[in-house]
């Protein structure tokens, strides 16, 4: 099992040029849990993740890991505790799966040190955990989207961090591969105690897989907490400007968001139809004898 770490943003303000993207945000990441960050496009989700992983310095406020400011920590020291998988990472052309996963060992190596048996073991364990051992000698260029994403996660696992942050890990994946990746991250959380923080666009996947949801609106924290507290019709309207119905997911028991647009809704029942009854479907045409 991994160690438990405290990670928090305190009065954090972030931006680019003259534009403020995240404004005076306070946020605590529950250790050992899965946290999903959700919100409309350009609300600051990815920017927040970049700052919490030390890639973007704050204009004001700070990010604190175990009582220490992240932006004051040496890069390698931070990388032994916290790993970030950015959106749509690009692998060097022709690199094999094993070599890419091996790059996750960089924070643990010292200058002039050789590759060790411990490095071999970490890579083998990461390949095994992500079910990519059979792909070790293949070029990353040859892999499907789902396979490639599992390999990137394997690289992050080889880094052996206790906190894993992912920016839209299901982007550009079809439905089956989205579930495959999120199941893998859930396994890592349950079996190793890894703290997972990920940006997700799909509210229903966030509600199904996350223990804790952070909803951003206009660069500010709108709500945070368990899915049933955060995913409400009022929150969906405030965060996304979208009308919706929230029902219980028949598979997970978690909230399920049904968007309501101008089209695609059930037509109204004919006048005089009791509310508890729906018009009977038209009978199927009788089949002709052969």
GROMACS .gro file of C-alpha atoms in nm:
model
  290
    1UNK     CA    1   0.000   0.000   0.000
    2UNK     CA    2   0.110   0.355  -0.068
    3UNK     CA    3   0.168   0.624   0.194
    4UNK     CA    4  -0.100   0.880   0.271
    5UNK     CA    5  -0.020   1.238   0.172
    6UNK     CA    6  -0.204   1.566   0.219
    7UNK     CA    7  -0.244   1.781  -0.093
    8UNK     CA    8  -0.428   2.112  -0.093
    9UNK     CA    9  -0.464   2.442  -0.278
   10UNK     CA   10  -0.488   2.752  -0.059
   11UNK     CA   11  -0.632   3.074  -0.201
   12UNK     CA   12  -0.485   2.969  -0.535
   13UNK     CA   13  -0.499   3.216  -0.826
   14UNK     CA   14  -0.369   3.112  -1.169
   15UNK     CA   15  -0.362   3.271  -1.513
   16UNK     CA   16  -0.192   3.331  -1.844
   17UNK     CA   17  -0.090   3.681  -1.950
   18UNK     CA   18  -0.363   3.924  -1.850
   19UNK     CA   19  -0.624   3.650  -1.809
   20UNK     CA   20  -0.712   3.498  -1.471
   21UNK     CA   21  -0.821   3.137  -1.508
   22UNK     CA   22  -0.848   3.017  -1.146
   23UNK     CA   23  -0.940   3.270  -0.879
   24UNK     CA   24  -0.877   3.236  -0.503
   25UNK     CA   25  -0.950   2.865  -0.494
   26UNK     CA   26  -0.934   2.653  -0.178
   27UNK     CA   27  -0.931   2.279  -0.232
   28UNK     CA   28  -0.829   1.971  -0.035
   29UNK     CA   29  -0.770   1.637  -0.209
   30UNK     CA   30  -0.890   1.342   0.003
   31UNK     CA   31  -0.593   1.104   0.046
   32UNK     CA   32  -0.635   0.750  -0.080
   33UNK     CA   33  -0.950   0.833  -0.274
   34UNK     CA   34  -1.047   0.901  -0.637
   35UNK     CA   35  -1.122   1.267  -0.710
   36UNK     CA   36  -1.273   1.388  -1.038
   37UNK     CA   37  -1.252   1.753  -1.142
   38UNK     CA   38  -1.542   1.858  -1.366
   39UNK     CA   39  -1.662   2.179  -1.526
   40UNK     CA   40  -1.733   2.351  -1.855
   41UNK     CA   41  -1.462   2.412  -2.113
   42UNK     CA   42  -1.204   2.677  -2.016
   43UNK     CA   43  -1.314   2.683  -1.651
   44UNK     CA   44  -0.962   2.608  -1.525
   45UNK     CA   45  -0.962   2.229  -1.476
   46UNK     CA   46  -0.638   2.152  -1.661
   47UNK     CA   47  -0.475   2.472  -1.537
   48UNK     CA   48  -0.547   2.367  -1.179
   49UNK     CA   49  -0.396   2.023  -1.239
   50UNK     CA   50  -0.082   2.177  -1.391
   51UNK     CA   51  -0.031   2.404  -1.093
   52UNK     CA   52  -0.089   2.127  -0.839
   53UNK     CA   53   0.184   1.926  -1.014
   54UNK     CA   54   0.429   2.223  -1.016
   55UNK     CA   55   0.413   2.294  -1.391
   56UNK     CA   56   0.249   2.635  -1.348
   57UNK     CA   57   0.346   2.884  -1.079
   58UNK     CA   58   0.061   3.058  -0.896
   59UNK     CA   59  -0.003   3.429  -0.918
   60UNK     CA   60  -0.122   3.415  -0.559
   61UNK     CA   61  -0.182   3.149  -0.298
   62UNK     CA   62  -0.003   2.817  -0.290
   63UNK     CA   63  -0.023   2.441  -0.337
   64UNK     CA   64   0.083   2.244  -0.030
   65UNK     CA   65   0.199   1.882  -0.017
   66UNK     CA   66   0.250   1.743   0.332
   67UNK     CA   67   0.288   2.095   0.466
   68UNK     CA   68   0.547   2.202   0.205
   69UNK     CA   69   0.488   2.437  -0.086
   70UNK     CA   70   0.496   2.232  -0.406
   71UNK     CA   71   0.666   2.508  -0.605
   72UNK     CA   72   0.956   2.517  -0.358
   73UNK     CA   73   1.023   2.144  -0.375
   74UNK     CA   74   1.301   2.008  -0.599
   75UNK     CA   75   1.153   1.852  -0.913
   76UNK     CA   76   1.284   1.500  -0.844
   77UNK     CA   77   1.166   1.504  -0.484
   78UNK     CA   78   0.815   1.595  -0.595
   79UNK     CA   79   0.823   1.339  -0.878
   80UNK     CA   80   0.881   1.060  -0.627
   81UNK     CA   81   0.548   1.142  -0.462
   82UNK     CA   82   0.328   1.292  -0.734
   83UNK     CA   83   0.300   1.197  -1.100
   84UNK     CA   84   0.111   1.376  -1.378
   85UNK     CA   85  -0.015   1.220  -1.700
   86UNK     CA   86  -0.100   1.513  -1.929
   87UNK     CA   87  -0.372   1.514  -2.191
   88UNK     CA   88  -0.269   1.347  -2.519
   89UNK     CA   89   0.100   1.283  -2.437
   90UNK     CA   90   0.328   1.215  -2.733
   91UNK     CA   91   0.583   0.933  -2.734
   92UNK     CA   92   0.914   0.955  -2.921
   93UNK     CA   93   0.881   0.795  -3.264
   94UNK     CA   94   0.963   0.425  -3.267
   95UNK     CA   95   1.004   0.387  -2.890
   96UNK     CA   96   0.903   0.050  -2.748
   97UNK     CA   97   0.654   0.005  -2.468
   98UNK     CA   98   0.922  -0.121  -2.229
   99UNK     CA   99   1.149   0.176  -2.299
  100UNK     CA  100   0.865   0.426  -2.252
  101UNK     CA  101   0.757   0.268  -1.924
  102UNK     CA  102   1.120   0.268  -1.814
  103UNK     CA  103   1.129   0.645  -1.842
  104UNK     CA  104   0.908   0.655  -1.537
  105UNK     CA  105   1.210   0.551  -1.332
  106UNK     CA  106   1.394   0.879  -1.395
  107UNK     CA  107   1.304   1.042  -1.058
  108UNK     CA  108   1.460   0.746  -0.873
  109UNK     CA  109   1.793   0.752  -1.057
  110UNK     CA  110   2.096   0.950  -0.951
  111UNK     CA  111   2.356   1.106  -1.174
  112UNK     CA  112   2.585   0.843  -1.327
  113UNK     CA  113   2.386   0.560  -1.165
  114UNK     CA  114   2.317   0.250  -1.369
  115UNK     CA  115   1.988   0.079  -1.435
  116UNK     CA  116   1.922  -0.150  -1.138
  117UNK     CA  117   1.734  -0.466  -1.054
  118UNK     CA  118   1.493  -0.244  -0.860
  119UNK     CA  119   1.422  -0.051  -1.182
  120UNK     CA  120   1.359  -0.379  -1.367
  121UNK     CA  121   1.120  -0.490  -1.096
  122UNK     CA  122   0.931  -0.159  -1.100
  123UNK     CA  123   0.886  -0.170  -1.478
  124UNK     CA  124   0.775  -0.535  -1.470
  125UNK     CA  125   0.524  -0.458  -1.194
  126UNK     CA  126   0.386  -0.158  -1.385
  127UNK     CA  127   0.346  -0.362  -1.704
  128UNK     CA  128   0.175  -0.639  -1.508
  129UNK     CA  129  -0.063  -0.403  -1.328
  130UNK     CA  130  -0.178  -0.250  -1.656
  131UNK     CA  131  -0.192  -0.582  -1.846
  132UNK     CA  132   0.065  -0.458  -2.098
  133UNK     CA  133   0.346  -0.713  -2.042
  134UNK     CA  134   0.269  -0.878  -2.376
  135UNK     CA  135   0.315  -0.541  -2.546
  136UNK     CA  136   0.660  -0.472  -2.398
  137UNK     CA  137   0.857  -0.516  -2.722
  138UNK     CA  138   0.605  -0.348  -2.951
  139UNK     CA  139   0.636   0.006  -3.076
  140UNK     CA  140   0.401   0.250  -2.905
  141UNK     CA  141   0.311   0.378  -3.254
  142UNK     CA  142   0.141   0.044  -3.334
  143UNK     CA  143  -0.097   0.040  -3.040
  144UNK     CA  144  -0.467   0.117  -3.024
  145UNK     CA  145  -0.589   0.416  -2.826
  146UNK     CA  146  -0.684   0.205  -2.525
  147UNK     CA  147  -0.354   0.014  -2.528
  148UNK     CA  148  -0.156   0.335  -2.561
  149UNK     CA  149  -0.334   0.493  -2.264
  150UNK     CA  150  -0.266   0.185  -2.051
  151UNK     CA  151   0.103   0.210  -2.144
  152UNK     CA  152   0.116   0.576  -2.038
  153UNK     CA  153  -0.044   0.480  -1.708
  154UNK     CA  154   0.216   0.203  -1.674
  155UNK     CA  155   0.489   0.465  -1.714
  156UNK     CA  156   0.328   0.668  -1.436
  157UNK     CA  157   0.310   0.355  -1.218
  158UNK     CA  158   0.678   0.280  -1.277
  159UNK     CA  159   0.742   0.622  -1.123
  160UNK     CA  160   0.598   0.467  -0.803
  161UNK     CA  161   0.419   0.778  -0.681
  162UNK     CA  162   0.150   0.777  -0.416
  163UNK     CA  163  -0.051   1.046  -0.597
  164UNK     CA  164  -0.143   1.008  -0.964
  165UNK     CA  165  -0.294   1.301  -1.154
  166UNK     CA  166  -0.443   1.258  -1.502
  167UNK     CA  167  -0.571   1.523  -1.740
  168UNK     CA  168  -0.867   1.381  -1.931
  169UNK     CA  169  -0.743   1.020  -1.945
  170UNK     CA  170  -1.047   0.908  -2.149
  171UNK     CA  171  -1.025   1.173  -2.423
  172UNK     CA  172  -1.047   1.032  -2.778
  173UNK     CA  173  -1.125   0.682  -2.648
  174UNK     CA  174  -1.437   0.488  -2.742
  175UNK     CA  175  -1.680   0.378  -2.472
  176UNK     CA  176  -1.522   0.037  -2.404
  177UNK     CA  177  -1.172   0.183  -2.372
  178UNK     CA  178  -1.298   0.461  -2.143
  179UNK     CA  179  -1.438   0.202  -1.906
  180UNK     CA  180  -1.120  -0.006  -1.937
  181UNK     CA  181  -0.899   0.287  -1.832
  182UNK     CA  182  -1.125   0.396  -1.545
  183UNK     CA  183  -1.152   0.037  -1.419
  184UNK     CA  184  -0.772   0.020  -1.418
  185UNK     CA  185  -0.742   0.343  -1.218
  186UNK     CA  186  -1.002   0.214  -0.972
  187UNK     CA  187  -0.806  -0.110  -0.930
  188UNK     CA  188  -0.491   0.090  -0.852
  189UNK     CA  189  -0.681   0.290  -0.593
  190UNK     CA  190  -0.842  -0.010  -0.428
  191UNK     CA  191  -0.538  -0.240  -0.435
  192UNK     CA  192  -0.256   0.006  -0.373
  193UNK     CA  193  -0.428   0.298  -0.206
  194UNK     CA  194  -0.309   0.535  -0.480
  195UNK     CA  195  -0.466   0.879  -0.459
  196UNK     CA  196  -0.610   0.948  -0.805
  197UNK     CA  197  -0.699   1.299  -0.923
  198UNK     CA  198  -0.835   1.327  -1.277
  199UNK     CA  199  -1.006   1.577  -1.501
  200UNK     CA  200  -1.313   1.425  -1.667
  201UNK     CA  201  -1.562   1.569  -1.915
  202UNK     CA  202  -1.824   1.298  -1.873
  203UNK     CA  203  -2.028   1.373  -1.561
  204UNK     CA  204  -2.177   1.026  -1.546
  205UNK     CA  205  -1.837   0.857  -1.557
  206UNK     CA  206  -1.719   1.097  -1.287
  207UNK     CA  207  -2.020   1.009  -1.071
  208UNK     CA  208  -1.972   0.636  -1.123
  209UNK     CA  209  -1.597   0.614  -1.058
  210UNK     CA  210  -1.507   0.902  -0.825
  211UNK     CA  211  -1.540   0.909  -0.448
  212UNK     CA  212  -1.507   1.288  -0.448
  213UNK     CA  213  -1.610   1.540  -0.717
  214UNK     CA  214  -1.479   1.894  -0.754
  215UNK     CA  215  -1.698   2.118  -0.974
  216UNK     CA  216  -1.545   2.439  -1.109
  217UNK     CA  217  -1.737   2.729  -1.259
  218UNK     CA  218  -1.569   3.038  -1.397
  219UNK     CA  219  -1.240   2.957  -1.230
  220UNK     CA  220  -1.395   2.925  -0.886
  221UNK     CA  221  -1.495   2.629  -0.674
  222UNK     CA  222  -1.869   2.575  -0.712
  223UNK     CA  223  -1.902   2.255  -0.510
  224UNK     CA  224  -1.699   1.962  -0.381
  225UNK     CA  225  -1.795   1.643  -0.205
  226UNK     CA  226  -1.943   1.297  -0.272
  227UNK     CA  227  -2.119   1.250  -0.609
  228UNK     CA  228  -2.470   1.259  -0.460
  229UNK     CA  229  -2.399   1.598  -0.303
  230UNK     CA  230  -2.230   1.761  -0.603
  231UNK     CA  231  -2.420   1.617  -0.899
  232UNK     CA  232  -2.756   1.789  -0.860
  233UNK     CA  233  -2.984   1.953  -1.114
  234UNK     CA  234  -2.903   2.293  -0.966
  235UNK     CA  235  -2.527   2.233  -0.989
  236UNK     CA  236  -2.547   2.109  -1.347
  237UNK     CA  237  -2.740   2.423  -1.440
  238UNK     CA  238  -2.495   2.652  -1.257
  239UNK     CA  239  -2.176   2.485  -1.384
  240UNK     CA  240  -2.276   2.390  -1.740
  241UNK     CA  241  -2.581   2.610  -1.812
  242UNK     CA  242  -2.772   2.291  -1.883
  243UNK     CA  243  -3.112   2.171  -1.771
  244UNK     CA  244  -3.111   1.808  -1.662
  245UNK     CA  245  -3.281   1.534  -1.468
  246UNK     CA  246  -3.081   1.347  -1.204
  247UNK     CA  247  -3.190   0.990  -1.140
  248UNK     CA  248  -3.030   0.690  -0.971
  249UNK     CA  249  -2.795   0.497  -1.196
  250UNK     CA  250  -2.948   0.146  -1.210
  251UNK     CA  251  -2.600  -0.006  -1.241
  252UNK     CA  252  -2.401   0.179  -0.972
  253UNK     CA  253  -2.666   0.342  -0.754
  254UNK     CA  254  -2.481   0.671  -0.806
  255UNK     CA  255  -2.638   0.986  -0.959
  256UNK     CA  256  -2.704   0.969  -1.333
  257UNK     CA  257  -2.744   1.294  -1.525
  258UNK     CA  258  -2.993   1.307  -1.813
  259UNK     CA  259  -2.943   1.626  -2.017
  260UNK     CA  260  -3.249   1.813  -2.139
  261UNK     CA  261  -3.222   1.998  -2.469
  262UNK     CA  262  -3.474   2.144  -2.709
  263UNK     CA  263  -3.500   1.814  -2.897
  264UNK     CA  264  -3.478   1.445  -2.823
  265UNK     CA  265  -3.732   1.440  -2.541
  266UNK     CA  266  -4.042   1.222  -2.517
  267UNK     CA  267  -4.343   1.380  -2.691
  268UNK     CA  268  -4.627   1.485  -2.462
  269UNK     CA  269  -4.908   1.238  -2.405
  270UNK     CA  270  -5.239   1.312  -2.582
  271UNK     CA  271  -5.483   1.533  -2.393
  272UNK     CA  272  -5.695   1.325  -2.157
  273UNK     CA  273  -5.434   1.051  -2.101
  274UNK     CA  274  -5.406   0.979  -1.726
  275UNK     CA  275  -5.058   1.071  -1.590
  276UNK     CA  276  -4.988   0.711  -1.491
  277UNK     CA  277  -5.059   0.579  -1.838
  278UNK     CA  278  -4.870   0.614  -2.163
  279UNK     CA  279  -5.013   0.570  -2.511
  280UNK     CA  280  -4.993   0.207  -2.617
  281UNK     CA  281  -4.748   0.138  -2.899
  282UNK     CA  282  -4.895   0.077  -3.241
  283UNK     CA  283  -4.947  -0.294  -3.313
  284UNK     CA  284  -4.691  -0.457  -3.537
  285UNK     CA  285  -4.819  -0.537  -3.889
  286UNK     CA  286  -4.927  -0.897  -3.933
  287UNK     CA  287  -4.673  -1.110  -4.115
  288UNK     CA  288  -4.776  -1.245  -4.451
  289UNK     CA  289  -4.790  -1.621  -4.497
  290UNK     CA  290  -4.511  -1.764  -4.709
   0.00000   0.00000   0.00000
